[in-house]
């Protein structure tokens, strides 16, 4: 449990009463009660209020707020406020502001704007976090610490450049090793002095965000920036732990945010939390996959949904409101996939600055007679009723889908073979093929224990880190099924090609050799022609993007290309290796192929779909103490029917029992408990 003080799914969200006066606070408290809100995330952006000058700290506002909330039955997630520095700090210590990718020194303004390698910023942040911890560590309202806010971004200041050189010295030990790792004899880049190394931005190696002349330095810069921000987090973490040892600490992550290696961060977080803001056209299976990633960061430990909007965002080009029922549906989607909290940004809508048109539980009209408030209050009642039943329940998936930030950075920075390759899309294609068939999967990192799974799928695993190929071999040897795709096994952790034939270190387990990699133009496609019928899979399927021209070195050829000069060459192979099998999918297939392929692999491994249901129903389960909780989420407007099997199950929300066919109303939710 995140914190046993509140043994239920926490309900509430970001609350900024400092933007209001006392009469409004009383109204807030009344409405929190009406909505069943029991948690407020406070002090997220209050640095300027708490520390009006370098010498003065003033906690009177915060003291009163926490006491007031607690009296009203509202617990707090206490943020450290270091996500935006005060204006006086930027004026007195200009080093706290960042330098951007064009080399421009920023002035005061915005947020998430502090130079992560400024010693001044780090000192002030640590001091503030420490003072807050010392002051509030024993307050009975305190459930959780929330460090800063949505860490991210790049910085190209002199402080960061100096810190980068130190980071590189630690990583490589010598310039000789660094020159080798970056292959600096290319374009006369050999470095003879650490101080010759400058940050890769538009003044040096990079352009257009992710384009670079030198993958080695750009890849290391991304790792370094992730580590720099992590150090900022860790400095505050240590300052808090010095005083407050029992309260869990988190910082709010952003799903597949490209800038930070969250697998590395997760090791230092007591509990994962994240902010979920899908656009109206984000596939629900993509959101599902993101929740699964957040659950996977700490090997299946439940996470916190720290933010979502009750109705609309303000920062997208078109900010449609969530349709009736959607907020509830998406809240349960988070819970179904491992969230033990449902929290909003924000509890009351502000009246000024850029978030005044962002959705809130309490809207500008100020009373409870709104659609949004009614829906929030209804969900509040249900979460109250669910009590602690679902807390700490885990996933029981037997398939792991692999995702890795280093791999993503290397792929995105790679010059060639195609600009159209989108790692996220390829991972999602495989995940979605399982999702659409109600087959559960976990999102896992390369450090995960693969032996937990029957099947491990690693789409476009371009970079092979030290020891990973051996880990895959051991997994397959022992009976596991491994799937990887085109453009995998190409480089080592420094983005240097493994010579001797693609897919490099994976060649042995896969029993194939890739001779060439062809890039298809957007309008082009090839075909995957099955050699024989395999379950539902038969005939020909479209593929595009990249086509590896492979030769079997012992693998069985299951399908071949249907056209072009490589017609007849293998496109789908399976290699028996020890007790297990390793599959290679040499191009990017259409969904019908992937669904049939993954259905076959699941069936061969004894993995059954959770339910039989039409498109639109999402099903997933959490298990705990010999019980399973099967969530059925209907993402369609109209009712849909699912087959849940013969065992009787009880809906936690209505108390009704079901077996066989169940009908879920449009945008409806069922949580069916039964014996596991
Ligand atoms: C982010 C931030 C919040 C708020 C919301 C608005 O998630 O953490 O402070 O700005 O976006 O959607």
mmCIF file with all atom_site columns, N, CA and C in Angstrom, residues 146 309 377 447 650:
data_model
loop_
_atom_site.group_PDB
_atom_site.id
_atom_site.type_symbol
_atom_site.label_atom_id
_atom_site.label_alt_id
_atom_site.label_comp_id
_atom_site.label_asym_id
_atom_site.label_entity_id
_atom_site.label_seq_id
_atom_site.pdbx_PDB_ins_code
_atom_site.Cartn_x
_atom_site.Cartn_y
_atom_site.Cartn_z
_atom_site.occupancy
_atom_site.B_iso_or_equiv
_atom_site.pdbx_formal_charge
_atom_site.auth_seq_id
_atom_site.auth_comp_id
_atom_site.auth_asym_id
_atom_site.auth_atom_id
_atom_site.pdbx_PDB_model_num
ATOM 1  N N  . UNK A 1 146 ? 5.998   14.837  -2.986  1.00 0.00 ? 146 UNK A N  1
ATOM 2  C CA . UNK A 1 146 ? 5.952   15.008  -4.441  1.00 0.00 ? 146 UNK A CA 1
ATOM 3  C C  . UNK A 1 146 ? 7.065   15.987  -4.789  1.00 0.00 ? 146 UNK A C  1
ATOM 4  N N  . UNK A 1 309 ? -7.197  15.262  -16.489 1.00 0.00 ? 309 UNK A N  1
ATOM 5  C CA . UNK A 1 309 ? -8.176  16.339  -16.408 1.00 0.00 ? 309 UNK A CA 1
ATOM 6  C C  . UNK A 1 309 ? -9.575  15.758  -16.252 1.00 0.00 ? 309 UNK A C  1
ATOM 7  N N  . UNK A 1 377 ? -18.350 13.484  -8.560  1.00 0.00 ? 377 UNK A N  1
ATOM 8  C CA . UNK A 1 377 ? -18.934 13.069  -7.273  1.00 0.00 ? 377 UNK A CA 1
ATOM 9  C C  . UNK A 1 377 ? -19.401 11.617  -7.335  1.00 0.00 ? 377 UNK A C  1
ATOM 10 N N  . UNK A 1 447 ? 16.280  -4.687  -18.162 1.00 0.00 ? 447 UNK A N  1
ATOM 11 C CA . UNK A 1 447 ? 16.824  -5.285  -16.933 1.00 0.00 ? 447 UNK A CA 1
ATOM 12 C C  . UNK A 1 447 ? 15.826  -6.232  -16.268 1.00 0.00 ? 447 UNK A C  1
ATOM 13 N N  . UNK A 1 650 ? -18.689 -11.595 -9.377  1.00 0.00 ? 650 UNK A N  1
ATOM 14 C CA . UNK A 1 650 ? -19.515 -10.539 -8.791  1.00 0.00 ? 650 UNK A CA 1
ATOM 15 C C  . UNK A 1 650 ? -18.965 -9.170  -9.160  1.00 0.00 ? 650 UNK A C  1
#
